[in-house]
Each structure stands twice: as structure tokens, then as C-alpha cells.
Amino acid sequence: MERKLNISSKAVGILILFLLVIISVCSKINYSGVQTDGSAITIYDDGTEAASYSLVDLRQMVPVSEELHIESTGGEDEDGVFTGVMLEQLLKKAGIESCKTIIFTAGDGYSVAIKADEMDKVLVVYEKNGAALEPFSEGGAGPFRIAVIGDPYGNRSLKCLAEIRCKP
């Protein structure tokens, strides 16, 4: 016995419209809550927002420049003078005195973790070779990224930095 499914074109149209609305809404939801426009870095201390810094804010802090070579696993290696603010300075300004692990998250959700004993090697970068980092939306690595001084491998030198989370 064969059954035929009789669905009207109106019902199909409504179903397609419904699915498009769902897809559109889901594409606007950022699953991790990470700010993706790159306008600021948000710092959290044990889950509570401690501070948020814009590029203007970072430029008012004591700048540090380091000549670095960063090896890439999937593209070209990077060489240059990276300028930014040391992580310790940023956390101190945010009122964070100690943490065991720091988690850095990019606008796309990619994260890297660094232990507190490496904190003095992390540079929160906003310039490379004297030029501001281009935003991710324009194909760049910025406006913020991190570089781990003394670690030539690029897997921890996260690009498009959006969040810093300090864990006790």
C-alpha cells in the first residue's frame, strides 16, 4: 500500500520562511558571548567583568616593543616589531592581583591558556612595525592580539583578542 504525501506549496513556503528566520537568528547569536567587533578587550576576574579597554586606553599605558619571530602552522611566519602593553600591567590596572591561569579568547571563539608563571612574557599587541593592527573584519589580526615573548610558535600568539579571563 503506497501513501502519497500531499503538502501544499503554501505550507512548504511557510516552512522555508520559518527555517530562514531560525538560521538568521542563530547566525546573530554569538555562542560564547565574546565581543567580535574588536573595539575593546574585556577582562574577567573569576567570571566577573573587571575592566574593558579600548585601543585608546591601551595607547595611554606604558608601551613595550619587542622584535619577534612567530612561526605559523598554517601560513607565513611573522617577523617584526610588536608594540603593546604587558599583560601584568593590564591586569594590575584592572585590579587583578593574582590568578593561576589566564585564558585568552579571540572574536571567533578560539582560546589559548597560559599559566600565571608565564604572565610576564605576554604582550597584548596593538601595533606591528609601527602600524596599527588591521581589524579582523578587514582581514587583519587585530585590533588586538597577544604575543608570547620567547615562544616562537604561533599557536599561543592569538589574533583578534576579545577577552582575557583570569581563573583562580
PDB file of C-alpha atoms in Angstrom, residues 50-168:
ATOM      1  CA  ALA A  50      36.783  43.607  35.934  1.00  0.00           C
ATOM      2  CA  ALA A  51      37.529  46.048  33.096  1.00  0.00           C
ATOM      3  CA  SER A  52      37.199  46.791  29.425  1.00  0.00           C
ATOM      4  CA  TYR A  53      39.902  48.591  27.456  1.00  0.00           C
ATOM      5  CA  SER A  54      39.745  50.223  24.048  1.00  0.00           C
ATOM      6  CA  LEU A  55      42.655  50.880  21.721  1.00  0.00           C
ATOM      7  CA  VAL A  56      42.759  54.465  23.018  1.00  0.00           C
ATOM      8  CA  ASP A  57      43.033  53.130  26.584  1.00  0.00           C
ATOM      9  CA  LEU A  58      45.910  50.787  25.704  1.00  0.00           C
ATOM     10  CA  ARG A  59      47.807  53.550  23.894  1.00  0.00           C
ATOM     11  CA  GLN A  60      47.748  55.616  27.103  1.00  0.00           C
ATOM     12  CA  MET A  61      49.583  52.877  29.028  1.00  0.00           C
ATOM     13  CA  VAL A  62      53.343  52.268  29.069  1.00  0.00           C
ATOM     14  CA  PRO A  63      54.189  50.793  25.645  1.00  0.00           C
ATOM     15  CA  VAL A  64      56.579  47.894  25.174  1.00  0.00           C
ATOM     16  CA  SER A  65      58.123  46.968  21.818  1.00  0.00           C
ATOM     17  CA  GLU A  66      59.667  43.570  21.099  1.00  0.00           C
ATOM     18  CA  GLU A  67      61.286  42.269  17.936  1.00  0.00           C
ATOM     19  CA  LEU A  68      59.768  38.810  17.490  1.00  0.00           C
ATOM     20  CA  HIS A  69      59.707  35.860  15.113  1.00  0.00           C
ATOM     21  CA  ILE A  70      56.448  33.883  15.268  1.00  0.00           C
ATOM     22  CA  GLU A  71      56.263  30.592  13.399  1.00  0.00           C
ATOM     23  CA  SER A  72      52.979  29.781  11.717  1.00  0.00           C
ATOM     24  CA  THR A  73      51.477  26.332  11.429  1.00  0.00           C
ATOM     25  CA  GLY A  74      49.255  27.217   8.500  1.00  0.00           C
ATOM     26  CA  GLY A  75      50.630  30.286   6.773  1.00  0.00           C
ATOM     27  CA  GLU A  76      53.644  32.522   6.577  1.00  0.00           C
ATOM     28  CA  ASP A  77      55.871  33.096   9.594  1.00  0.00           C
ATOM     29  CA  GLU A  78      55.777  36.586  11.083  1.00  0.00           C
ATOM     30  CA  ASP A  79      58.759  38.782  11.821  1.00  0.00           C
ATOM     31  CA  GLY A  80      58.556  42.305  13.122  1.00  0.00           C
ATOM     32  CA  VAL A  81      58.493  44.741  15.971  1.00  0.00           C
ATOM     33  CA  PHE A  82      55.347  44.172  18.009  1.00  0.00           C
ATOM     34  CA  THR A  83      54.190  47.003  20.273  1.00  0.00           C
ATOM     35  CA  GLY A  84      51.641  46.797  23.050  1.00  0.00           C
ATOM     36  CA  VAL A  85      51.154  46.538  26.774  1.00  0.00           C
ATOM     37  CA  MET A  86      52.484  43.821  29.052  1.00  0.00           C
ATOM     38  CA  LEU A  87      49.698  41.621  30.425  1.00  0.00           C
ATOM     39  CA  GLU A  88      50.829  42.208  34.012  1.00  0.00           C
ATOM     40  CA  GLN A  89      50.284  45.955  33.593  1.00  0.00           C
ATOM     41  CA  LEU A  90      46.828  45.420  32.113  1.00  0.00           C
ATOM     42  CA  LEU A  91      45.720  43.064  34.885  1.00  0.00           C
ATOM     43  CA  LYS A  92      47.112  45.347  37.595  1.00  0.00           C
ATOM     44  CA  LYS A  93      45.187  48.292  36.127  1.00  0.00           C
ATOM     45  CA  ALA A  94      42.043  46.111  36.162  1.00  0.00           C
ATOM     46  CA  GLY A  95      42.592  45.463  39.878  1.00  0.00           C
ATOM     47  CA  ILE A  96      43.519  41.804  39.459  1.00  0.00           C
ATOM     48  CA  GLU A  97      46.280  40.821  41.841  1.00  0.00           C
ATOM     49  CA  SER A  98      46.602  37.089  41.231  1.00  0.00           C
ATOM     50  CA  CYS A  99      45.336  34.205  39.166  1.00  0.00           C
ATOM     51  CA  LYS A 100      46.612  30.740  38.283  1.00  0.00           C
ATOM     52  CA  THR A 101      45.511  30.538  34.658  1.00  0.00           C
ATOM     53  CA  ILE A 102      44.778  33.188  32.050  1.00  0.00           C
ATOM     54  CA  ILE A 103      42.523  32.317  29.131  1.00  0.00           C
ATOM     55  CA  PHE A 104      42.664  34.496  26.026  1.00  0.00           C
ATOM     56  CA  THR A 105      39.738  34.315  23.603  1.00  0.00           C
ATOM     57  CA  ALA A 106      39.547  35.616  20.050  1.00  0.00           C
ATOM     58  CA  GLY A 107      36.426  37.059  18.486  1.00  0.00           C
ATOM     59  CA  ASP A 108      35.773  33.750  16.706  1.00  0.00           C
ATOM     60  CA  GLY A 109      35.855  31.779  19.957  1.00  0.00           C
ATOM     61  CA  TYR A 110      39.378  30.326  19.599  1.00  0.00           C
ATOM     62  CA  SER A 111      41.097  30.283  23.003  1.00  0.00           C
ATOM     63  CA  VAL A 112      44.546  29.697  24.455  1.00  0.00           C
ATOM     64  CA  ALA A 113      45.502  29.299  28.102  1.00  0.00           C
ATOM     65  CA  ILE A 114      48.664  30.443  29.806  1.00  0.00           C
ATOM     66  CA  LYS A 115      49.803  29.693  33.352  1.00  0.00           C
ATOM     67  CA  ALA A 116      50.441  32.589  35.705  1.00  0.00           C
ATOM     68  CA  ASP A 117      54.194  31.941  35.758  1.00  0.00           C
ATOM     69  CA  GLU A 118      54.312  32.947  32.071  1.00  0.00           C
ATOM     70  CA  MET A 119      52.302  36.120  32.544  1.00  0.00           C
ATOM     71  CA  ASP A 120      55.416  38.297  32.390  1.00  0.00           C
ATOM     72  CA  LYS A 121      56.049  37.049  28.831  1.00  0.00           C
ATOM     73  CA  VAL A 122      52.664  38.047  27.375  1.00  0.00           C
ATOM     74  CA  LEU A 123      52.446  41.211  25.309  1.00  0.00           C
ATOM     75  CA  VAL A 124      48.968  42.484  24.414  1.00  0.00           C
ATOM     76  CA  VAL A 125      49.777  43.855  20.957  1.00  0.00           C
ATOM     77  CA  TYR A 126      48.120  46.713  19.088  1.00  0.00           C
ATOM     78  CA  GLU A 127      50.870  47.571  16.535  1.00  0.00           C
ATOM     79  CA  LYS A 128      53.243  45.693  14.278  1.00  0.00           C
ATOM     80  CA  ASN A 129      56.165  47.531  12.692  1.00  0.00           C
ATOM     81  CA  GLY A 130      54.720  50.883  13.769  1.00  0.00           C
ATOM     82  CA  ALA A 131      51.314  50.353  12.137  1.00  0.00           C
ATOM     83  CA  ALA A 132      48.065  49.596  13.935  1.00  0.00           C
ATOM     84  CA  LEU A 133      46.859  46.024  13.526  1.00  0.00           C
ATOM     85  CA  GLU A 134      44.073  45.853  10.989  1.00  0.00           C
ATOM     86  CA  PRO A 135      40.735  44.633  12.336  1.00  0.00           C
ATOM     87  CA  PHE A 136      39.726  41.058  11.681  1.00  0.00           C
ATOM     88  CA  SER A 137      36.743  42.321   9.660  1.00  0.00           C
ATOM     89  CA  GLU A 138      39.248  43.757   7.175  1.00  0.00           C
ATOM     90  CA  GLY A 139      41.386  40.612   7.013  1.00  0.00           C
ATOM     91  CA  GLY A 140      43.805  41.612   9.751  1.00  0.00           C
ATOM     92  CA  ALA A 141      44.900  40.145  13.073  1.00  0.00           C
ATOM     93  CA  GLY A 142      43.595  42.924  15.295  1.00  0.00           C
ATOM     94  CA  PRO A 143      42.948  45.393  16.509  1.00  0.00           C
ATOM     95  CA  PHE A 144      44.433  43.379  19.401  1.00  0.00           C
ATOM     96  CA  ARG A 145      46.404  40.162  19.661  1.00  0.00           C
ATOM     97  CA  ILE A 146      48.833  38.555  22.057  1.00  0.00           C
ATOM     98  CA  ALA A 147      52.429  37.557  21.551  1.00  0.00           C
ATOM     99  CA  VAL A 148      54.257  35.291  23.965  1.00  0.00           C
ATOM    100  CA  ILE A 149      57.811  36.627  24.208  1.00  0.00           C
ATOM    101  CA  GLY A 150      60.379  33.861  23.877  1.00  0.00           C
ATOM    102  CA  ASP A 151      57.871  31.388  22.398  1.00  0.00           C
ATOM    103  CA  PRO A 152      58.413  31.267  18.637  1.00  0.00           C
ATOM    104  CA  TYR A 153      55.390  29.077  17.938  1.00  0.00           C
ATOM    105  CA  GLY A 154      52.310  30.914  16.767  1.00  0.00           C
ATOM    106  CA  ASN A 155      49.703  28.628  18.306  1.00  0.00           C
ATOM    107  CA  ARG A 156      49.698  30.701  21.517  1.00  0.00           C
ATOM    108  CA  SER A 157      50.076  34.092  19.829  1.00  0.00           C
ATOM    109  CA  LEU A 158      46.348  34.528  19.481  1.00  0.00           C
ATOM    110  CA  LYS A 159      44.995  37.030  16.957  1.00  0.00           C
ATOM    111  CA  CYS A 160      41.808  39.128  17.189  1.00  0.00           C
ATOM    112  CA  LEU A 161      41.871  39.191  21.012  1.00  0.00           C
ATOM    113  CA  ALA A 162      38.483  39.962  22.562  1.00  0.00           C
ATOM    114  CA  GLU A 163      38.598  38.578  26.124  1.00  0.00           C
ATOM    115  CA  ILE A 164      41.026  37.842  28.898  1.00  0.00           C
ATOM    116  CA  ARG A 165      39.753  35.582  31.681  1.00  0.00           C
ATOM    117  CA  CYS A 166      41.680  35.116  34.917  1.00  0.00           C
ATOM    118  CA  LYS A 167      40.971  31.876  36.752  1.00  0.00           C
ATOM    119  CA  PRO A 168      41.892  31.363  40.426  1.00  0.00           C
TER     120      PRO A 168
END
